[in-house]
XYZ file of C-alpha atoms in Angstrom:
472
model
C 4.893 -11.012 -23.663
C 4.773 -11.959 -19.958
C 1.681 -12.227 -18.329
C 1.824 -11.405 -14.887
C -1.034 -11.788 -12.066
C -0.394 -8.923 -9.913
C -2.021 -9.046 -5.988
C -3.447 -6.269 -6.257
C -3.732 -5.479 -10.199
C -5.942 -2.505 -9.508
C -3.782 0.236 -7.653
C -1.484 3.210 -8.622
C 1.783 1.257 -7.477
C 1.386 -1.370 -9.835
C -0.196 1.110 -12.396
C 3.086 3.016 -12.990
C 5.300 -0.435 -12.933
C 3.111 -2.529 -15.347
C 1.099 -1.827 -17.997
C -2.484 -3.120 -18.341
C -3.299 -5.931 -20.653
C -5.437 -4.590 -23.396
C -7.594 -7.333 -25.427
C -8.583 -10.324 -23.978
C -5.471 -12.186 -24.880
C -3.459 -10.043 -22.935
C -2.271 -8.663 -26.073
C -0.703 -4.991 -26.195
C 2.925 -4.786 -27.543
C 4.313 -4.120 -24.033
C 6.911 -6.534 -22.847
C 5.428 -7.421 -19.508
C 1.883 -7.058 -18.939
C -0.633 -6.924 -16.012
C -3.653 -9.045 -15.763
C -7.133 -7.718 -14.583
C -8.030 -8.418 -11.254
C -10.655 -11.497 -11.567
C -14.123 -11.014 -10.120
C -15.362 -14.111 -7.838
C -17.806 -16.175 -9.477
C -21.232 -14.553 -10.327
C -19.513 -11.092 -10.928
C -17.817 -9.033 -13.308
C -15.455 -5.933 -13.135
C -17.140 -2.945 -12.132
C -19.697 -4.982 -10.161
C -19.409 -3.572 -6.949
C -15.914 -4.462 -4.632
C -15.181 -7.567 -3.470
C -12.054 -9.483 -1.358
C -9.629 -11.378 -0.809
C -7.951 -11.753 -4.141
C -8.849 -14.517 -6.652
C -5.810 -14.745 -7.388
C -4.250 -15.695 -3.973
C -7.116 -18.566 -4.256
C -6.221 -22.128 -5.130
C -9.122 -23.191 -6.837
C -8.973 -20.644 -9.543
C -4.965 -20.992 -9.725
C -5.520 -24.611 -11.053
C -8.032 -23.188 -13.238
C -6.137 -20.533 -14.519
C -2.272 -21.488 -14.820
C -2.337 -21.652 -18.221
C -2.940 -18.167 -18.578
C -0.868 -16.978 -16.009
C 3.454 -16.754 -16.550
C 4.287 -15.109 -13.137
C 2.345 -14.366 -9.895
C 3.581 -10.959 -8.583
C 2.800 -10.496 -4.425
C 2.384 -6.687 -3.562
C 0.055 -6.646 -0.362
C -3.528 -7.607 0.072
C -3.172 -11.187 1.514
C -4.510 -10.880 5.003
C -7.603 -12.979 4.056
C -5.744 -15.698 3.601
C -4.258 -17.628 6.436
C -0.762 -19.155 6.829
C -1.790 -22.268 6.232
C -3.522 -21.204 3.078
C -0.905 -19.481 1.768
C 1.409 -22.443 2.400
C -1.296 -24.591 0.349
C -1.251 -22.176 -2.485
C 2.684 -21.849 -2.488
C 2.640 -25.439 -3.433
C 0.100 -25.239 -5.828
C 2.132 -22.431 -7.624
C 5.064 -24.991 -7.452
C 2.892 -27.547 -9.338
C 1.770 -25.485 -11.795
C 5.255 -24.214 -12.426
C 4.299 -20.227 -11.965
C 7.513 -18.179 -10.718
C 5.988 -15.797 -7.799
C 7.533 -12.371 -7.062
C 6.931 -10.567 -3.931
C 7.734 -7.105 -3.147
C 7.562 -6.536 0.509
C 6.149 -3.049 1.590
C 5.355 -3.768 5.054
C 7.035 -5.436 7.244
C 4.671 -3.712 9.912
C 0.977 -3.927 8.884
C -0.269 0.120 8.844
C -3.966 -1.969 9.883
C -2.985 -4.247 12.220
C -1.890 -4.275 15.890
C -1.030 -7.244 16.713
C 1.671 -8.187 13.697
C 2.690 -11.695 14.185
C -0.368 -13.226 11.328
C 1.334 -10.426 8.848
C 4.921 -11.459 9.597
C 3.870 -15.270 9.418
C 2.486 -14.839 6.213
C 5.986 -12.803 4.805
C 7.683 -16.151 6.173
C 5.728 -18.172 4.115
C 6.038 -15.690 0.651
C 9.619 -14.292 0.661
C 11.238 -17.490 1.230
C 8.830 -19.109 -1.925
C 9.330 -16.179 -3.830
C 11.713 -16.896 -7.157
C 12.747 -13.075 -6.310
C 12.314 -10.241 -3.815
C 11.671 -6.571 -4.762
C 11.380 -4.388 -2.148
C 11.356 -0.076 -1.800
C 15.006 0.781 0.486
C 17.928 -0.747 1.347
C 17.080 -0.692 4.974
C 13.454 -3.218 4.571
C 16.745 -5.411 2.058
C 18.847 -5.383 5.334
C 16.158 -6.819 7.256
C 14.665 -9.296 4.791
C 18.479 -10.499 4.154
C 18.799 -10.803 8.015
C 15.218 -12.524 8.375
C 15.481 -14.666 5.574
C 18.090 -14.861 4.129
C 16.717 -13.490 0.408
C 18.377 -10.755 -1.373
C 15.813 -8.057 -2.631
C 15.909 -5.433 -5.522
C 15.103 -2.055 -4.355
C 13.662 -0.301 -6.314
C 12.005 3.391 -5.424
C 8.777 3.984 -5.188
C 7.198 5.287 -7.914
C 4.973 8.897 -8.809
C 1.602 8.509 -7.022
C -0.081 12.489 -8.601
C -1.504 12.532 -12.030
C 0.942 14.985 -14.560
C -1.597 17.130 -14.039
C -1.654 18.017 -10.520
C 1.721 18.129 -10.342
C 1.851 21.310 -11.776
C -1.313 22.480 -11.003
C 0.399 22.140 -7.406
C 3.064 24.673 -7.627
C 0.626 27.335 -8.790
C -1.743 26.641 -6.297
C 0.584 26.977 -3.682
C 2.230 30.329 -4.891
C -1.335 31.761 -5.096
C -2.687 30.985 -1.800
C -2.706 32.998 1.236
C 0.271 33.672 3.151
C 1.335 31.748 6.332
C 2.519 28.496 7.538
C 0.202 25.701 7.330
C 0.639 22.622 8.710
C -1.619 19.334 7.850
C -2.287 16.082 10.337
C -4.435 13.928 8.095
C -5.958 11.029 10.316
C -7.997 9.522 7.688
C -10.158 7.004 9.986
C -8.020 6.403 12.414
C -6.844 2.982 11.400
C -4.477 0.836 13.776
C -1.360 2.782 13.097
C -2.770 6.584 13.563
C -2.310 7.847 17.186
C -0.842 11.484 17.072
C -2.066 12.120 20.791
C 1.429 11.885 22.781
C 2.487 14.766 20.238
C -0.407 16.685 18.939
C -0.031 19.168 21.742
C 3.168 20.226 22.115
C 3.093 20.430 17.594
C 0.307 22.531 17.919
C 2.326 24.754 20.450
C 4.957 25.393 17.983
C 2.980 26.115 15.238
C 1.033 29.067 17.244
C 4.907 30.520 17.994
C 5.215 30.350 14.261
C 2.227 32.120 13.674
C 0.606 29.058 11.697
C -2.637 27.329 11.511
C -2.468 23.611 12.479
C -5.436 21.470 10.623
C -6.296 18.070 11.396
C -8.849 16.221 9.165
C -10.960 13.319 10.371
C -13.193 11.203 8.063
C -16.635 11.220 9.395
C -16.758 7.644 9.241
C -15.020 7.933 12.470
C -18.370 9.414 13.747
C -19.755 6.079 13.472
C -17.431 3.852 14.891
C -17.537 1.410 17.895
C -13.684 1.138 18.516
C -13.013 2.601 21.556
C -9.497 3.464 20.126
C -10.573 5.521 16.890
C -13.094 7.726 19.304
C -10.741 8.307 22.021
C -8.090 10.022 19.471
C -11.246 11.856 17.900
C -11.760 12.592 21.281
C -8.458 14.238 22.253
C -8.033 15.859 19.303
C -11.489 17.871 19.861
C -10.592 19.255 22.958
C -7.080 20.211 21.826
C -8.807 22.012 19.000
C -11.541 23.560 21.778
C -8.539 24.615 23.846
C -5.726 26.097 21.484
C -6.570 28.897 18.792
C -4.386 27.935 16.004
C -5.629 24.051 15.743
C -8.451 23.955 12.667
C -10.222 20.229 13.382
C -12.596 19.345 10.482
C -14.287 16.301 10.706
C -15.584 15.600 6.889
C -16.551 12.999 3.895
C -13.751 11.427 2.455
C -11.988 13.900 -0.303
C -12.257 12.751 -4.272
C -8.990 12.869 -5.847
C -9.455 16.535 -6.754
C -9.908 17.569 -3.796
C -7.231 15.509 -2.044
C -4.655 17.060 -4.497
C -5.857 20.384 -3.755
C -5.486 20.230 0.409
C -1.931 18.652 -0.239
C -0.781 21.118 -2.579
C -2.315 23.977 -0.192
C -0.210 22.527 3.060
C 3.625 23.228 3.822
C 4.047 20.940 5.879
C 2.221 17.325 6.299
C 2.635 15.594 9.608
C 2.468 11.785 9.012
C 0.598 10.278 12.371
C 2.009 6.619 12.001
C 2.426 5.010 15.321
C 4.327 1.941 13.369
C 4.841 1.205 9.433
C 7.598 1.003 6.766
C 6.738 2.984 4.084
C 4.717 5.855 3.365
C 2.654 6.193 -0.316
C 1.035 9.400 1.523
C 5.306 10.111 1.851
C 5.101 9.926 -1.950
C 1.975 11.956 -2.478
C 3.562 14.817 -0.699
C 6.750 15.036 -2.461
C 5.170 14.928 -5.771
C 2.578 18.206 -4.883
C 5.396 20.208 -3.127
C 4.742 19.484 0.891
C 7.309 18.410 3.256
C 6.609 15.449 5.423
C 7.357 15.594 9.566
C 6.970 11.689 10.907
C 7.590 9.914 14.463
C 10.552 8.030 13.947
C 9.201 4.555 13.142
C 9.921 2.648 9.622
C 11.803 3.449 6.922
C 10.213 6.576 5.879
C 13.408 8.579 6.053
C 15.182 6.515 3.334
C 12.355 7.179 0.776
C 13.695 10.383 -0.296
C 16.453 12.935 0.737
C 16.216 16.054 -0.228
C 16.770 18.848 2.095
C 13.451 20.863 3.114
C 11.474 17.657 2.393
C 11.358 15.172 5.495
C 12.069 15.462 9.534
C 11.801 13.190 12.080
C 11.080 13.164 15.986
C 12.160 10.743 18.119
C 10.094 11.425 21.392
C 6.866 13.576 21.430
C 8.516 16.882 23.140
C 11.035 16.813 20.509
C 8.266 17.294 17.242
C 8.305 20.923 17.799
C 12.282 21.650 17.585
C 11.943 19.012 14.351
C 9.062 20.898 12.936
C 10.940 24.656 12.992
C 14.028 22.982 11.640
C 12.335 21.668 8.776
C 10.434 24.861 8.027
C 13.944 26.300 8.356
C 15.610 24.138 5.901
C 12.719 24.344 3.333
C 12.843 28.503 3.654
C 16.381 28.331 3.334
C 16.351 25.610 0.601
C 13.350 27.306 -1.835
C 14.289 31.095 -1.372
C 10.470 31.439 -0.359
C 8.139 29.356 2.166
C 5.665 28.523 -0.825
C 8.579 27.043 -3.307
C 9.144 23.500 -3.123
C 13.110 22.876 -2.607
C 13.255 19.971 -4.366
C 12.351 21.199 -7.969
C 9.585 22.933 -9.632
C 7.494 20.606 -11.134
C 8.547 20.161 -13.997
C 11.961 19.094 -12.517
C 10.013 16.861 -10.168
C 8.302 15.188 -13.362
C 11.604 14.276 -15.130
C 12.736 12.996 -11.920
C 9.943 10.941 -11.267
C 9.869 9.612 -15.365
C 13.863 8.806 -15.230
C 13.282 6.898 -12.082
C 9.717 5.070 -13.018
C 11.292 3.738 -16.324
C 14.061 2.508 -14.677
C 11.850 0.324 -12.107
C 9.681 -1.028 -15.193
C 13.038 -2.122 -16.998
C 14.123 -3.939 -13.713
C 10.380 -5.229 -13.232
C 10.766 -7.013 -16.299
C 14.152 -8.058 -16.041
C 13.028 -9.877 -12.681
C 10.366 -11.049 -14.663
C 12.904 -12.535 -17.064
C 14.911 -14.426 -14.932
C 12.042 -15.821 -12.748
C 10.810 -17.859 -16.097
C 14.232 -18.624 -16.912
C 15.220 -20.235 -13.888
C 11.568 -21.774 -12.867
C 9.316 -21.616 -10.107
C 10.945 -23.505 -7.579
C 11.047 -21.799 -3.670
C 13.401 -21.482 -1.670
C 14.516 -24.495 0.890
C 12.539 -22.679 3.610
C 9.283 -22.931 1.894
C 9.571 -26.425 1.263
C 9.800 -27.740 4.504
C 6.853 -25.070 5.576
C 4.613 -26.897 2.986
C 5.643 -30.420 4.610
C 4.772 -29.354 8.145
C 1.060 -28.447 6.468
C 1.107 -31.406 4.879
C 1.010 -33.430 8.100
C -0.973 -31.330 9.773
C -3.710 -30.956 6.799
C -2.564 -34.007 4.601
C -6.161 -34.551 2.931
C -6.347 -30.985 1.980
C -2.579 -30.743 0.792
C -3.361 -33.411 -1.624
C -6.460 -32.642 -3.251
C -3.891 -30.753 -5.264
C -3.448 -33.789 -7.062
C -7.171 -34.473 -7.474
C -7.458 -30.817 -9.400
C -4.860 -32.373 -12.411
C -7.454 -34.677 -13.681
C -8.331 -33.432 -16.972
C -11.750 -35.019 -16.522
C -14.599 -32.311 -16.500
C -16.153 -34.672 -13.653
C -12.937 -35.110 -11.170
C -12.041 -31.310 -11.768
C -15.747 -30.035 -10.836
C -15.318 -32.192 -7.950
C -12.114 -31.699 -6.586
C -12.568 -28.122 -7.354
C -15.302 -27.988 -4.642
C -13.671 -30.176 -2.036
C -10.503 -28.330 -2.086
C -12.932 -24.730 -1.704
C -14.443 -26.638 1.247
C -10.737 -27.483 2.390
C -9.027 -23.852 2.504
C -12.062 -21.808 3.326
C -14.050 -21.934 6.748
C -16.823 -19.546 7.307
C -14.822 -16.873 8.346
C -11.940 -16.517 6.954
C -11.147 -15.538 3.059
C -14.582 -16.326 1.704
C -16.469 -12.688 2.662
C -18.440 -11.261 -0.539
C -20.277 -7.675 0.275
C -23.303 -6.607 -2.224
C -21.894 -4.025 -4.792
C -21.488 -0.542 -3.236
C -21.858 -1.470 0.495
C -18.807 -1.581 3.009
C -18.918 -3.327 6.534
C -19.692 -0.883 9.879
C -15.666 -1.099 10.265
C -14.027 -0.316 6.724
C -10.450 1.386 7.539
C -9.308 4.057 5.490
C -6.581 2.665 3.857
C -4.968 6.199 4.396
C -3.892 8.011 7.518
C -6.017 11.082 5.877
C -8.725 12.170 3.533
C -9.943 10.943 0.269
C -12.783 9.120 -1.154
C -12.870 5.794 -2.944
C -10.066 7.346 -5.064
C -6.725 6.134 -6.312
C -4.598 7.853 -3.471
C -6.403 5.618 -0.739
C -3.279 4.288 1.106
C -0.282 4.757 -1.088
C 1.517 2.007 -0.657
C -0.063 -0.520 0.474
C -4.162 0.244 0.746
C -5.475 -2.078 -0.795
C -4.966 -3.906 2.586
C -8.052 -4.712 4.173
C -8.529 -6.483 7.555
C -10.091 -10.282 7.266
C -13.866 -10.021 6.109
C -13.658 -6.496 4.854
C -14.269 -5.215 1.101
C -11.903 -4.654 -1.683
C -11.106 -1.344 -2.696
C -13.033 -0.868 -5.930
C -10.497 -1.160 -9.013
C -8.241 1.555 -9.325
C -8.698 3.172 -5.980
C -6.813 3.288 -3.046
């Protein structure tokens, strides 16, 4: 059995990839297993939320190593710093723990500036014993980048069984006529549909649609100039033209989320910059086809015909949007049938494809521990640069292998002091409370639920709270 500390363990991605450990040894006949996300000191799971990851934390890597085979990197590291990671690269190296990391973003969906996000890639893919990532066009770029060959693998099912097929009936039963879905979630760095929203909501009133954009009320509260200016332009678009339905609301449960997917025809994805889309996923598994602006690498998640468009400038949304409502009337024999399958066919297509990712999973797994945990060149000349920069810090490494209870308590504490200042990776929030400026890890609505962000929500900007375990 490997044991395998995933960052993050909690989330729907990893859920569907890895099994959980069951029993505190880890123990469940699986052949790769998932560790539990380790509470800070003074906590325990289901305590409330916390961040950054423990795991991404070099004090309780020496602590833990022994019950730890491979470190698996999803997303969730913008807590720590460059530096830090670089220090806890090397520790991984002395404790001889293989690291996997599977890039998602190469654009951070909650970030603006990018250059701390692609920093920290620099210091994890070229460390990492193997790359995974979702489509071959993120592999082109990591091989051009870096110079590391990844596995793609596709993403996986993000919809319980359940509403799956509960999706296809609830579409056939609801009320004629095209509808058309911008979820903006709250508003996070990457959401800015205002260049577009216009001339969409001009072609769906020729189409005789309705056009409804969801806010979370969160928004309502904000201080970021940004979020309230798009809340802002989207209520007089809805004030001005008769077919836009804006509905500024809580955060949707999973339920409910499920339900206004599966009720939609068409989903309009408002990324301003990314690489892949979970909310991509989330769609195609309920039945709605996706319309995005042209940035990432959202058009090589799936390719079926009636399922994804894209527009390249904002006057050219509407011509996308009637061809794809073209090709999915054309495709399903009726506007309310999903092209792509029914759902049981979506199901099997989704099983055949998740198994196959698990077997790779622990295939990488395999030959990480077979060929040990050493990093790539790159890495190891990154870690000698910190080294002269931070020298004391780098080597109270060395301090943490003394196997007296004394010398470990201390050098325990002096390398905490070393890798965390006041502001940076350290933040713990009281059980159930989030900070003024929480983003949605989604560009739309849901609650603290397990479809918050697919792919890649469990990102939270420095200082912010952790998603609690097995939400989005």
């Amino acid at each position: 059995m490997i044991r395998v500390a995933s960052v993050p363990s909690a989330h729907p991605y990893v859920d569907r990839l890895l099994p959980r450990a069951i029993g505190t040894d880890g123990a469940g006949g699986d052949r790769a297993v998932r560790l539990e996300d380790p509470p800070p000191p003074g906590r325990t799971a289901g305590d409330g939320v916390w961040w950054p990851p423990m795991v991404l934390d070099p004090v309780w890597l020496v602590a833990h190593a022994d019950e730890v085979d491979v470190v698996h990197v999803h997303f969730g590291f913008e807590s720590s710093t460059t530096a830090q990671l670089t220090l806890w690269v090397q520790e991984l190296r002395r404790a001889g723990i293989p690291l996997v990391a599977t890039v998602h973003d190469l654009a951070n969906p909650h970030l603006t500036d990018q250059q701390a996000h692609l920093d920290a890639l620099g210091v994890l893919v070229p460390a990492a014993a193997e790359v995974i990532t979702l489509t071959p066009g993120v592999a082109a770029v990591i091989r051009e980048r870096w110079g590391r060959e990844a596995v793609v693998l596709p993403h996986p099912q993000i919809a319980d069984d359940a509403w799956v097929r509960r999706s296809d009936t609830s579409r056939c039963n609801r009320q004629r006529g095209l509808r058309v879905g911008v979820p903006l979630g709250a508003v996070r760095a990457n959401v800015d549909p205002t260049s577009w929203l216009a001339p969409l909501a001009a072609t769906v009133g020729e189409l005789g649609g309705t056009l409804v954009v969801t806010v979370n009320d969160e928004v309502l509260r904000s201080d970021d100039a940004r979020r309230l200016d798009v809340l802002a332009a989207v209520e007089g678009l809805a004030s001005a033209v008769a077919c836009v339905d804006l509905r500024v609301r809580p955060r949707l449960d999973d339920d409910a989320l499920a339900a206004w997917i599966a009720g939609t025809d068409v989903v309009v994805l408002p990324y301003a910059h990314g690489t892949h889309s979970g909310w991509l996923e989330l769609c195609w598994d309920l039945g709605a086809s996706c319309l995005s602006p042209a940035v990432g690498h959202y058009a090589e998640q799936h390719d079926d015909v009636g399922f994804h468009a894209e527009f390249d400038e904002p006057e050219a949304v509407g011509t996308a949007l009637q061809h794809l409502v073209a090709d999915r009337t054309r495709a399903g024999g009726e506007p309310w049938q999903v092209p792509w399958g029914d759902a049981a066919e979506r199901l099997a297509r989704r099983s055949s494809a998740d198994e196959h990712a698990r077997r790779v999973h622990e295939e990488v797994y395999d030959r990480v521990l077979g060929a040990g945990a050493a990093p790539g060149a790159a890495t190891v000349e990154q870690v000698g640069r910190v080294e002269q920069v931070d020298r004391p810090a780098a080597a109270l490494g060395e301090r943490l292998g003394d196997s007296l209870g004394h010398s470990l308590r201390e050098g325990l504490r002096s390398l905490t002091s070393a890798l965390h200042n006041p502001c940076a990776g350290s933040t713990r929030v009281t059980a159930g409370t989030s900070p003024p400026d929480v983003v949605d890890g989604s560009p739309g609505p849901g609650s603290p639920s397990r479809w918050r962000d697919p792919v890649g929500s469990t990102r939270v900007p420095v200082g912010a709270t952790r998603v609690v375990a097995g939400s989005w």
